[in-house]
Amino acid sequence: MKDLECSVIKNQKVANNTYLLALRCDGHIGEYMPGQFVMIKISSNTHPFLRRPFGILGYSDGLLYVLYKVKGQGTYMLSNKHPGDKLWVLGPLGKGFSLPECNEEPFYVAGGTGLPPIFSLAQHLKKGHIMIGAKSLDDLALVEQIRNIPNTKASFTTEDGSFGFKGLVTDVLKKCVSRGRGHVLTFDILEHDIQLNQMTEKECQMLRHDPLIIYACGPYDMLRQTYIIAKRCRARCQVSLEEHMACGFGVCQGCTVETRSGNMRVCKDGPIFDAADIIWR
Amino acid sequence: MEIAVDTTIKLIQGLELKNPVMNASGTFAYGEECSEIFDLSIMGGIITKGLSLLPNKGNPPPRIVETPCGLINAIGLENIGVDAFLKDKLQFLMQFKTPIIVNFFGSYEEEYVECARRLSIEGVAALEMNVSCPNIKSGGIQFGTDPHTLYALVRKVRDVTTKPLIVKLSPLAGDIAEMAFSAQDAGADAITCINTIPAMAIDEETWRPTLGNITGGLSGPAIKPIALRTVWEASHKVDIPVIGCGGISSSADVIQFMLAGASAVEIGSFSLREPFCFPDIINGLTQYMGRHSIDTIQDVIGRLKL
Ligand SMILES: Cc1cc2nc3c(=O)[nH]c(=O)nc-3n(C[C@H](O)[C@H](O)[C@H](O)COP(=O)(O)OP(=O)(O)OC[C@H]3O[C@@H](n4cnc5c(N)ncnc54)[C@H](O)[C@@H]3O)c2cc1C
Ligand SMILES: Cc1cc2nc3c(=O)[nH]c(=O)nc-3n(C[C@H](O)[C@H](O)[C@H](O)COP(=O)(O)O)c2cc1C
Ligand code: FES
């Protein structure tokens, strides 16, 4: 973990309220794993007081890329930074995604601001099927860059149908896990864990033959639905969680989530967790 | 030219700090994470997260909300418990050449007493009793707001430990000097002023409290002037040393607290934002001493000109 002074190279609006930030760091941030994040200090005075967590979209040749959506004060101030302005970046932080085992095929699910870690992972693995969801076409960022990730297939979903499939990204995931097997899944997306557990071994095997690993980042409900689908088709599933953070490096216990192995810190033990370990709300 | 200045603080009989800068409890965990980023031996002392007799799960999320110049936390004193600390963490901390001060709390008197008893072992340089946490349902802040209750509690703890005993007070005490005096009377060796200030935040969009626990404790630069005042008042009332805490963010702040009467300081919230602040602030102190021709930092304590 380093604390690097960085200068803004680019801070460009790329979608509705969404900016692509490129930073030149005054040192080497070091190796990072897709899924890791940084804490950005937006101001040298104490307003805002805390740093803000953002996923690493990419890092190469001393340039760090972050994709963020303006949400409140901190991200608003960030959106007003100009080339040459200084920011301070603490990172890389947390644990990244664990990579697919042997012949596991990766599926990626991203919704809202969940794109950065998913993008960076797909670019790292260069295989699998990327599914991106947004409210509307205006909210979709980096469409061309996603399409250009070699060796991958990309599907887009918008809630209003303005681009790609109409509906939720998890609707597409549901279809994809069974595509090519002649089995269209009929279960309701809101079905509960209990019902999923009742599915027989045979039914599960029919769904898919290749082992799957599903990676997801986005709103909590999307993550939960993704997990339900993953569980149904016996896929491994890793999700990136968000929680309010003060330190981002594990010392304040501010970002704790409950898991089957007790309390875990999203910033240090995560933000990537096996979905099966999480006690879902 | 390197200026040779003496930053040592003889805090309590048997507890000497190489400089007056320590971390505050709860913003440093048990030292492991920070040890990866700088050498913990530079610290004047290391203070652990607050421990209870049994492990404590803490409060539901969100536990953190930012406010102007600070934050409100409602961690709820999540900790691994005294026994796990002694088994898994103390040994690690002992490798650093600096005193280890263990912060602890209880929900009732016997819990305080039993914690103190178990923590009174080799490797623990001192105990800091938290009688002022706003984030637990019972105990906590009650002990820290009534001088008689505090006296009785500190007495009981004093009886079971010969370790230097520091009592960490709440700013909620009607008269902080009175509380400090009670603690001294009951046998405390030092006072820490202050813990967080009970506070609240509300989301006007959802009409809900921002914190899972509804209320929490305010810390950071926002509370510094209050902390400074409590140090001033307490240090005038008692003969034992006072440790200043609340919003400290620079070597200038450290000097201000020492002028007000603090013999040492603790830095909490600022280090969440600036994990590398300890070496910077400690260096800043020696530079300040050089600039002002101060040979020994002890000479700054309580020297406010009126
Ligand atoms: C590990 C991680 C990675 C993230 N990656 C990205 C990313 O790549 N792109 C992106 O746009 N957003 C990302 N977020 C969310 C982003 O951190 C918040 O949107 C941002 O902190 C909001 O700050 P603000 O001052 O604009 O909002 P405000 O609502 O004013 O923030 C007030 C406080 O709440 C915290 N907060 C508010 N929303 C969130 C949230 N969703 N998660 C965590 N803390 C929050 C803020 O950090 C701040 O301390 C990530 C969050 C986490 C935990
Ligand atoms: C996240 C967090 C956790 C804390 N946990 C404890 C604790 O376990 N025990 C304790 O005595 N004080 C605890 N405190 C209070 C601090 O030690 C300190 O008294 C207070 O934050 C004021 O100092 P500051 O403004 O420098 O943070 C905590 C504070 C914060 C912000
Ligand atoms: S944000 Fe401090 S422990 Fe995770």
XYZ file of C-alpha atoms and ligand atoms in Angstrom:
675
model
C 0.000 0.000 0.000
C 1.344 3.386 -1.001
C 0.155 6.957 -0.712
C 0.969 8.618 -3.994
C 0.575 12.174 -5.109
C -1.046 12.154 -8.526
C -1.883 14.745 -11.091
C -5.056 14.712 -13.101
C -4.377 14.021 -16.759
C -7.954 13.659 -17.849
C -11.316 13.927 -16.119
C -13.842 13.488 -18.817
C -17.569 12.941 -18.789
C -18.227 9.616 -20.527
C -21.863 8.987 -19.611
C -24.671 10.475 -17.582
C -23.005 11.854 -14.406
C -20.119 9.474 -15.031
C -16.492 10.477 -15.453
C -13.343 8.756 -16.592
C -10.404 9.958 -14.539
C -6.818 9.387 -15.592
C -4.112 10.121 -13.029
C -0.364 10.238 -13.363
C 1.176 8.941 -10.147
C 4.486 10.238 -8.811
C 5.573 6.677 -8.086
C 4.742 3.128 -8.923
C 1.494 1.909 -7.396
C 2.792 -1.635 -7.797
C 1.130 -4.833 -8.924
C -2.610 -4.909 -8.510
C -5.244 -7.591 -8.917
C -8.539 -6.827 -10.642
C -11.068 -6.158 -7.868
C -8.679 -4.138 -5.751
C -9.455 -0.499 -5.117
C -7.914 2.821 -4.109
C -8.873 5.494 -1.568
C -8.680 8.939 -3.133
C -8.089 12.072 -1.082
C -9.950 14.731 -2.960
C -8.707 17.767 -1.091
C -5.562 18.697 0.799
C -7.580 20.493 3.449
C -9.945 18.577 5.682
C -13.018 18.985 3.498
C -14.033 16.370 2.618
C -12.378 14.728 5.582
C -12.383 11.105 4.463
C -10.949 9.597 1.323
C -13.342 7.981 -1.145
C -13.102 4.356 -2.339
C -13.015 3.612 -6.088
C -12.313 0.421 -7.988
C -9.214 0.294 -10.172
C -10.341 0.391 -13.792
C -6.825 0.019 -15.086
C -3.226 0.916 -14.408
C -0.466 1.030 -16.958
C 2.613 3.104 -17.677
C 2.179 5.084 -14.477
C -1.380 6.039 -15.380
C -4.211 5.051 -13.075
C -7.748 4.945 -14.476
C -10.882 5.359 -12.389
C -14.478 5.476 -13.564
C -16.843 7.175 -11.162
C -20.363 8.411 -10.890
C -21.193 11.691 -9.180
C -23.186 10.795 -6.116
C -22.646 13.344 -3.364
C -20.214 16.023 -2.279
C -16.974 14.110 -2.671
C -17.577 12.851 -6.184
C -18.997 16.239 -7.166
C -15.756 17.908 -6.052
C -13.848 15.238 -7.930
C -15.767 16.001 -11.116
C -14.561 19.610 -10.879
C -10.879 18.676 -10.980
C -8.943 19.778 -14.028
C -5.828 18.474 -15.727
C -2.854 19.412 -13.555
C -4.801 19.360 -10.266
C -3.414 17.162 -7.495
C -5.072 14.166 -5.850
C -3.669 11.620 -3.396
C -4.166 7.934 -3.956
C -3.819 5.227 -1.322
C -3.587 1.751 -2.742
C -3.847 -0.808 -4.073
C -6.202 -1.942 -1.323
C -8.135 -5.092 -0.473
C -8.112 -8.474 -2.089
C -8.823 -9.003 -5.762
C -10.934 -11.624 -7.495
C -9.700 -15.184 -7.350
C -9.043 -16.392 -10.864
C -10.964 -19.215 -12.571
C -9.834 -22.735 -11.785
C -8.919 -25.164 -14.622
C -11.698 -25.106 -17.189
C -14.085 -22.743 -15.397
C -15.636 -20.316 -17.837
C -15.986 -16.774 -16.515
C -19.249 -14.831 -16.703
C -19.131 -11.213 -15.634
C -22.087 -9.233 -14.349
C -21.845 -5.479 -13.761
C -24.541 -2.966 -12.916
C -24.361 0.780 -12.280
C -21.000 1.838 -10.857
C -19.913 -1.805 -10.675
C -18.180 -1.719 -14.037
C -14.537 -0.883 -13.100
C -13.445 -4.114 -11.358
C -15.375 -6.233 -13.858
C -13.833 -4.416 -16.803
C -10.366 -4.801 -15.370
C -10.901 -8.522 -14.688
C -12.299 -9.283 -18.160
C -9.368 -7.482 -19.683
C -7.008 -9.513 -17.538
C -8.594 -12.906 -18.312
C -9.505 -12.217 -21.931
C -12.243 -14.804 -22.070
C -15.859 -15.306 -21.128
C -19.125 -13.424 -21.365
C -19.533 -9.882 -20.053
C -23.011 -8.691 -19.096
C -23.479 -5.016 -18.380
C -26.625 -3.399 -17.048
C -27.676 0.239 -16.750
C -30.849 2.265 -16.387
C -30.613 3.710 -19.857
C -28.250 4.144 -22.804
C -27.115 7.504 -21.369
C -25.813 5.722 -18.288
C -23.687 3.204 -20.153
C -19.982 4.021 -20.179
C -17.101 2.544 -22.168
C -19.344 0.471 -24.474
C -16.743 0.342 -27.255
C -13.902 -0.476 -24.892
C -15.926 -3.336 -23.422
C -16.740 -4.679 -26.860
C -13.058 -4.519 -27.771
C -11.846 -6.759 -24.960
C -10.353 -9.646 -26.962
C -11.900 -13.072 -26.909
C -14.980 -12.052 -24.955
C -18.642 -11.634 -25.723
C -20.487 -8.598 -24.394
C -24.230 -8.159 -23.750
C -25.810 -4.896 -22.705
C -29.060 -4.435 -20.861
C -31.001 -1.289 -20.141
C -34.035 -1.018 -17.908
C -35.815 1.211 -20.417
C -34.757 -0.772 -23.478
C -32.894 2.168 -25.025
C -29.896 -0.075 -25.754
C -29.384 -3.830 -25.882
C -31.808 -6.084 -24.049
C -34.642 -4.498 -22.146
C -34.769 -5.491 -18.517
C -32.281 -6.305 -15.815
C -28.779 -7.592 -16.320
C -29.660 -10.602 -14.193
C -32.414 -11.495 -16.704
C -29.691 -11.864 -19.302
C -27.513 -13.869 -16.933
C -30.436 -16.197 -16.283
C -30.803 -16.841 -20.004
C -27.096 -17.183 -20.606
C -26.401 -19.812 -18.003
C -28.688 -22.174 -19.890
C -28.106 -21.051 -23.474
C -26.926 -23.728 -25.849
C -28.250 -26.482 -23.630
C -31.809 -26.181 -24.833
C -32.985 -25.314 -21.358
C -34.596 -22.007 -20.835
C -34.781 -21.371 -17.148
C -38.275 -20.891 -15.930
C -37.740 -20.018 -12.327
C -38.704 -16.619 -11.135
C -35.801 -14.303 -10.497
C -37.140 -13.381 -7.094
C -37.276 -16.978 -5.973
C -35.799 -17.567 -2.553
C -32.854 -19.645 -1.428
C -35.107 -22.265 0.113
C -36.736 -23.036 -3.201
C -33.377 -23.135 -4.922
C -32.190 -25.720 -2.457
C -35.062 -27.939 -3.502
C -33.751 -28.261 -7.038
C -32.557 -31.768 -7.681
C -29.022 -32.679 -8.575
C -30.214 -33.857 -12.002
C -31.962 -30.592 -12.799
C -28.793 -28.715 -11.963
C -26.592 -30.861 -14.128
C -28.933 -30.384 -17.042
C -28.454 -26.667 -16.891
C -24.858 -26.584 -17.889
C -21.939 -28.871 -18.352
C -18.933 -26.597 -18.224
C -18.204 -25.311 -14.779
C -18.931 -21.624 -14.549
C -17.573 -18.872 -12.384
C -19.677 -15.761 -12.124
C -18.088 -12.456 -11.104
C -20.387 -9.628 -10.107
C -20.150 -6.017 -9.030
C -23.013 -3.576 -8.688
C -26.032 -2.787 -6.528
C -26.733 -5.098 -3.598
C -29.960 -6.508 -5.044
C -28.234 -7.302 -8.311
C -25.510 -9.166 -6.430
C -28.050 -11.144 -4.484
C -29.985 -12.137 -7.612
C -26.728 -13.106 -9.291
C -25.907 -15.328 -6.370
C -29.341 -16.969 -6.514
C -28.815 -17.789 -10.178
C -25.257 -18.975 -9.567
C -26.413 -21.228 -6.793
C -29.103 -22.691 -8.987
C -26.647 -23.666 -11.690
C -23.938 -24.688 -9.241
C -21.585 -21.984 -10.419
C -18.960 -20.464 -8.214
C -19.775 -16.828 -7.603
C -17.615 -13.962 -6.424
C -19.066 -10.561 -5.649
C -17.592 -7.161 -4.883
C -19.261 -5.517 -1.882
C -19.545 -1.850 -0.973
C -19.720 -0.461 2.515
C -19.068 2.985 3.960
C -15.376 3.267 4.764
C -13.259 5.513 6.928
C -9.753 4.104 6.523
C -9.889 1.590 3.655
C -6.938 -0.386 5.020
C -8.424 -2.382 7.849
C -7.888 -0.435 11.056
C -11.251 1.099 11.985
C -13.769 -1.766 11.621
C -16.070 0.704 9.914
C -16.858 -1.468 6.916
C -17.710 -4.791 8.529
C -20.083 -7.291 6.899
C -21.410 -10.487 8.384
C -20.218 -13.679 6.752
C -20.487 -17.356 7.585
C -17.025 -17.143 9.090
C -17.839 -14.122 11.249
C -17.409 -10.390 10.744
C -15.194 -9.412 7.817
C -13.862 -6.017 6.771
C -14.906 -5.140 3.229
C -11.752 -3.056 2.775
C -9.192 -5.600 3.943
C -10.782 -9.071 3.819
C -12.749 -8.019 0.689
C -14.074 -6.200 -1.226
C -14.281 -9.468 -3.155
C -16.073 -12.274 -1.340
C -17.362 -15.696 -2.261
C -21.089 -15.068 -2.525
C -21.764 -18.298 -0.638
C -19.932 -16.927 2.429
C -22.065 -13.829 2.731
C -25.072 -13.674 5.005
C -27.405 -11.931 2.578
C -29.805 -9.327 3.918
C 22.162 19.954 10.314
C 20.402 17.358 12.493
C 19.345 19.076 15.722
C 19.630 16.942 18.833
C 16.502 17.534 20.871
C 15.024 15.487 23.672
C 11.477 14.370 22.913
C 11.214 11.905 25.794
C 8.224 12.087 28.081
C 8.374 10.512 31.525
C 4.654 9.979 31.648
C 4.215 7.868 34.744
C 6.647 6.080 37.038
C 7.722 3.127 34.896
C 6.211 4.454 31.670
C 8.543 6.503 29.536
C 7.637 7.495 25.977
C 10.313 8.297 23.393
C 8.034 11.058 22.150
C 4.570 12.289 23.102
C 2.794 10.935 19.998
C 0.602 7.847 20.260
C -2.303 6.547 18.248
C -5.830 6.699 19.683
C -7.682 3.503 20.444
C -9.876 2.133 17.657
C -8.139 3.708 14.690
C -5.080 1.455 14.691
C -6.675 -1.962 15.326
C -3.971 -4.156 16.914
C -1.106 -2.619 14.963
C -0.711 -5.213 12.223
C -1.958 -3.176 9.267
C 0.077 -0.079 10.162
C 3.202 -2.159 10.769
C 3.137 -2.948 7.058
C 3.473 0.705 6.144
C 5.866 2.200 8.673
C 8.094 1.152 11.562
C 5.902 1.148 14.658
C 8.966 1.547 16.878
C 8.901 5.294 16.137
C 5.643 5.668 18.073
C 5.652 7.185 21.536
C 3.318 4.345 22.456
C 0.818 2.037 20.795
C -2.741 1.876 22.079
C -4.873 -1.115 21.131
C -8.491 -1.247 20.047
C -10.788 -1.329 23.100
C -11.111 -4.848 24.469
C -13.933 -6.452 26.395
C -13.857 -9.704 28.322
C -15.569 -11.615 25.520
C -15.419 -10.918 21.779
C -17.908 -8.280 20.670
C -19.614 -8.194 17.261
C -20.307 -4.482 17.226
C -23.132 -2.540 15.594
C -25.010 -3.005 12.291
C -23.880 -0.990 9.235
C -23.468 1.740 8.235
C -21.016 2.398 11.023
C -19.336 5.472 9.575
C -20.673 8.799 8.385
C -18.597 11.752 7.347
C -19.488 15.166 8.776
C -17.864 18.571 8.282
C -14.235 18.231 9.415
C -14.713 14.843 10.956
C -16.807 11.747 11.170
C -19.331 9.995 13.354
C -18.628 6.352 14.098
C -20.825 3.709 15.602
C -18.515 0.724 15.468
C -19.974 -0.524 18.734
C -16.589 -1.586 20.080
C -16.221 -4.633 17.873
C -13.210 -6.488 19.254
C -11.693 -9.929 19.614
C -11.841 -10.059 23.412
C -9.089 -10.008 26.043
C -8.077 -13.661 25.786
C -7.724 -13.703 21.997
C -5.716 -10.488 22.240
C -3.298 -12.002 24.717
C -3.014 -15.180 22.675
C -2.825 -13.788 19.134
C -1.841 -10.105 19.146
C 0.278 -9.131 22.139
C 3.340 -11.116 21.137
C 3.343 -9.417 17.747
C 3.125 -5.939 19.274
C 5.917 -6.662 21.744
C 8.498 -6.803 18.945
C 8.270 -3.028 18.570
C 10.439 -0.976 20.854
C 7.650 1.103 22.317
C 5.183 0.714 25.202
C 1.984 -1.216 24.476
C -1.008 0.351 26.166
C -4.114 -1.813 26.196
C -7.468 -0.050 26.034
C -10.383 -1.921 27.631
C -13.983 -1.450 28.686
C -16.821 -3.290 30.330
C -20.589 -3.238 30.456
C -20.544 -3.702 34.226
C -17.998 -3.271 37.031
C -16.903 -6.884 37.278
C -16.120 -6.959 33.569
C -13.754 -3.992 33.952
C -12.114 -5.660 36.919
C -11.677 -9.011 35.222
C -10.279 -7.388 32.045
C -7.735 -5.446 34.104
C -6.769 -8.550 36.030
C -6.153 -10.611 32.899
C -4.332 -7.813 31.104
C -1.878 -7.256 33.937
C 0.858 -9.372 32.437
C 4.312 -8.918 30.996
C 4.395 -7.030 27.731
C 1.520 -4.743 28.649
C 3.038 -1.388 29.607
C -0.139 0.283 30.815
C -3.920 0.024 30.797
C -6.296 2.627 29.416
C -9.821 2.309 30.783
C -12.551 3.516 28.478
C -15.338 4.871 30.673
C -16.762 6.953 27.913
C -17.888 5.054 24.854
C -21.165 6.334 23.462
C -21.688 3.251 21.320
C -22.682 0.521 23.702
C -26.065 0.035 25.289
C -25.125 -0.379 28.928
C -22.219 0.874 30.983
C -19.801 2.862 28.884
C -20.688 6.456 29.128
C -22.549 6.154 32.463
C -19.318 5.391 34.252
C -17.818 8.454 32.679
C -20.426 11.035 33.605
C -20.929 10.597 37.344
C -17.916 11.266 39.612
C -19.080 8.850 42.325
C -19.722 5.965 39.953
C -16.358 6.646 38.346
C -14.556 6.721 41.680
C -16.030 3.375 42.723
C -15.152 1.780 39.399
C -11.576 3.046 39.250
C -11.040 1.933 42.869
C -12.074 -1.611 42.031
C -9.817 -1.751 38.992
C -6.934 -0.170 40.910
C -7.163 -2.934 43.487
C -6.420 -5.660 40.951
C -3.592 -4.121 38.921
C -0.214 -2.575 39.539
C 0.099 -1.521 35.906
C -0.007 2.219 35.191
C -3.734 2.952 34.921
C -5.025 5.598 32.523
C -8.679 6.649 32.631
C -10.155 7.929 29.384
C -12.884 10.465 29.983
C -15.964 11.535 28.097
C -16.535 15.142 27.052
C -20.109 14.620 28.231
C -19.046 14.882 31.848
C -20.691 17.998 33.263
C -17.429 19.026 34.874
C -14.489 17.230 33.310
C -12.082 18.508 35.957
C -14.280 16.964 38.655
C -14.244 13.624 36.824
C -10.481 13.774 36.416
C -10.149 14.504 40.109
C -12.338 11.511 41.044
C -10.212 9.261 38.864
C -7.027 10.571 40.476
C -8.515 10.164 43.929
C -9.376 6.555 43.149
C -5.808 5.828 42.153
C -5.574 6.511 38.421
C -2.070 7.318 37.164
C -3.148 9.445 34.192
C -6.203 10.810 32.386
C -7.023 10.847 28.687
C -9.228 13.673 27.404
C -11.337 12.928 25.354
C -13.346 10.185 23.753
C -15.801 10.934 20.943
C -18.790 13.234 21.442
C -22.264 11.638 21.095
C -23.724 12.759 17.776
C -26.174 11.921 15.013
C -26.736 12.238 11.270
C -29.972 11.982 9.276
C -30.642 11.337 5.594
C -33.328 13.776 4.535
C -34.100 11.812 1.363
C -34.992 8.581 3.130
C -36.011 10.161 6.454
C -33.772 7.606 8.140
C -30.792 7.879 10.476
C -27.551 7.523 8.518
C -25.952 5.174 11.053
C -27.191 1.655 11.701
C -26.993 2.413 15.425
C -28.910 5.755 14.962
C -26.380 7.673 17.089
C -22.589 7.495 17.280
C -19.525 9.431 18.380
C -18.113 12.509 16.649
C -14.351 12.781 16.176
C -11.780 14.571 14.054
C -10.777 18.237 13.700
C -14.399 19.241 14.408
C -13.923 18.356 18.099
C -10.402 19.708 18.571
C -11.355 22.973 20.301
C -13.524 21.058 22.772
C -10.762 18.541 23.455
C -8.265 21.347 23.987
C -10.542 22.998 26.539
C -11.022 19.731 28.465
C -7.243 19.194 28.642
C -6.839 22.709 29.954
C -9.499 22.249 32.635
C -8.491 18.754 33.695
C -4.772 19.452 33.874
C -5.377 22.351 36.203
C -7.324 20.218 38.608
C -5.138 17.117 38.860
C -1.488 16.378 39.546
C -1.362 13.277 37.395
C -0.534 13.664 33.694
C -3.235 14.342 31.146
C -3.108 12.832 27.663
C -4.764 14.966 25.001
C -6.928 13.461 22.269
C -9.433 14.832 19.783
C -8.904 16.165 16.297
C -5.118 16.301 16.382
C -3.814 16.510 12.812
C -0.379 18.136 12.890
C 2.671 18.813 15.020
C 1.245 22.285 15.609
C -1.831 20.678 17.162
C 0.410 18.519 19.366
C 2.190 21.615 20.663
C -1.138 23.345 21.324
C -2.343 20.407 23.416
C 0.939 20.319 25.326
C 0.770 24.038 26.032
C -2.758 23.482 27.371
C -1.338 20.902 29.776
C -1.139 17.590 27.944
C 1.921 15.436 28.666
C 1.283 13.301 25.590
C -1.277 13.011 22.802
C -3.259 10.449 20.863
C -4.133 10.761 17.187
C -7.201 8.936 15.878
C -9.387 10.094 13.002
C -6.682 11.981 11.145
C -4.693 8.773 10.750
C -7.662 7.159 8.999
C -7.280 9.781 6.313
C -3.478 9.939 6.526
C -2.059 6.559 7.527
C 1.489 7.897 7.184
C 0.897 10.870 9.488
C 2.769 9.485 12.524
C 6.312 9.731 11.159
C 5.461 13.148 9.668
C 4.056 14.556 12.899
C 6.891 13.172 15.033
C 9.447 14.718 12.646
C 7.464 17.933 12.685
C 7.845 18.077 16.464
C 11.640 17.917 16.387
C 11.679 20.563 13.700
C 9.431 22.771 15.787
C 11.731 22.293 18.776
C 14.724 23.210 16.640
C 13.012 26.343 15.343
C 12.054 27.459 18.840
C 15.298 26.367 20.525
C 13.527 23.956 22.829
C 15.887 21.275 24.153
C 13.433 19.062 25.986
C 9.823 18.732 25.002
C 8.795 18.290 28.644
C 9.427 22.046 28.921
C 6.388 22.741 26.744
C 3.859 20.976 28.962
C 1.385 23.409 30.507
C 3.459 26.456 29.603
C 0.623 28.427 28.071
C 1.262 32.147 28.572
C -1.668 33.967 30.073
C -14.602 -0.908 -2.628
C -15.445 0.156 -3.293
C -15.226 0.454 -4.627
C -15.989 1.438 -5.255
N -15.739 1.695 -6.566
C -16.426 2.662 -7.197
C -16.152 2.985 -8.564
O -15.258 2.392 -9.174
N -16.873 3.961 -9.147
C -17.863 4.639 -8.460
O -18.485 5.516 -9.045
N -18.128 4.367 -7.185
C -17.445 3.405 -6.528
N -17.713 3.132 -5.199
C -18.722 3.944 -4.520
C -18.107 5.296 -4.139
O -17.104 5.100 -3.169
C -19.162 6.254 -3.579
O -20.095 6.546 -4.571
C -18.521 7.551 -3.100
O -17.750 7.310 -1.941
C -19.564 8.587 -2.802
O -18.941 9.730 -2.254
P -19.676 11.140 -2.278
O -18.963 12.050 -1.391
O -19.897 11.586 -3.649
O -21.135 10.759 -1.733
P -21.784 11.067 -0.313
O -23.041 10.314 -0.281
O -21.826 12.529 -0.036
O -20.734 10.399 0.655
C -20.817 10.519 2.043
C -20.014 9.386 2.679
O -20.617 8.127 2.401
C -19.733 7.281 1.707
N -20.468 6.548 0.661
C -21.568 6.963 -0.015
N -21.959 6.016 -0.895
C -21.089 4.991 -0.781
C -20.969 3.725 -1.420
N -21.802 3.315 -2.365
N -19.951 2.914 -1.033
C -19.096 3.290 -0.081
N -19.170 4.487 0.555
C -20.147 5.319 0.211
C -18.690 8.207 1.121
O -17.465 7.548 0.880
C -18.583 9.284 2.160
O -17.759 8.862 3.214
C -16.979 2.147 -4.544
C -17.190 1.857 -3.196
C -16.442 0.873 -2.561
C -16.668 0.574 -1.123
C -13.487 4.390 14.296
C -13.213 4.752 15.727
C -13.134 3.744 16.714
C -12.869 4.066 18.041
N -12.774 3.062 18.969
C -12.450 3.363 20.257
C -12.256 2.337 21.233
O -12.353 1.139 20.930
N -11.937 2.697 22.503
C -11.781 4.011 22.863
O -11.473 4.295 24.028
N -11.948 5.006 21.957
C -12.277 4.712 20.668
N -12.415 5.735 19.748
C -12.208 7.121 20.163
C -10.788 7.582 19.832
O -9.836 6.804 20.500
C -10.595 9.066 20.172
O -10.785 9.232 21.557
C -11.565 9.974 19.450
O -11.797 9.525 18.146
C -11.074 11.427 19.399
O -9.826 11.528 18.749
P -9.643 11.897 17.177
O -10.440 13.112 16.912
O -8.179 12.077 16.986
O -10.190 10.710 16.439
C -12.694 5.420 18.404
C -12.760 6.419 17.425
C -13.011 6.110 16.097
C -13.073 7.199 15.065
S -12.765 1.077 6.302
Fe -11.622 0.956 8.114
S -11.592 -1.184 8.468
Fe -12.502 -1.039 6.530
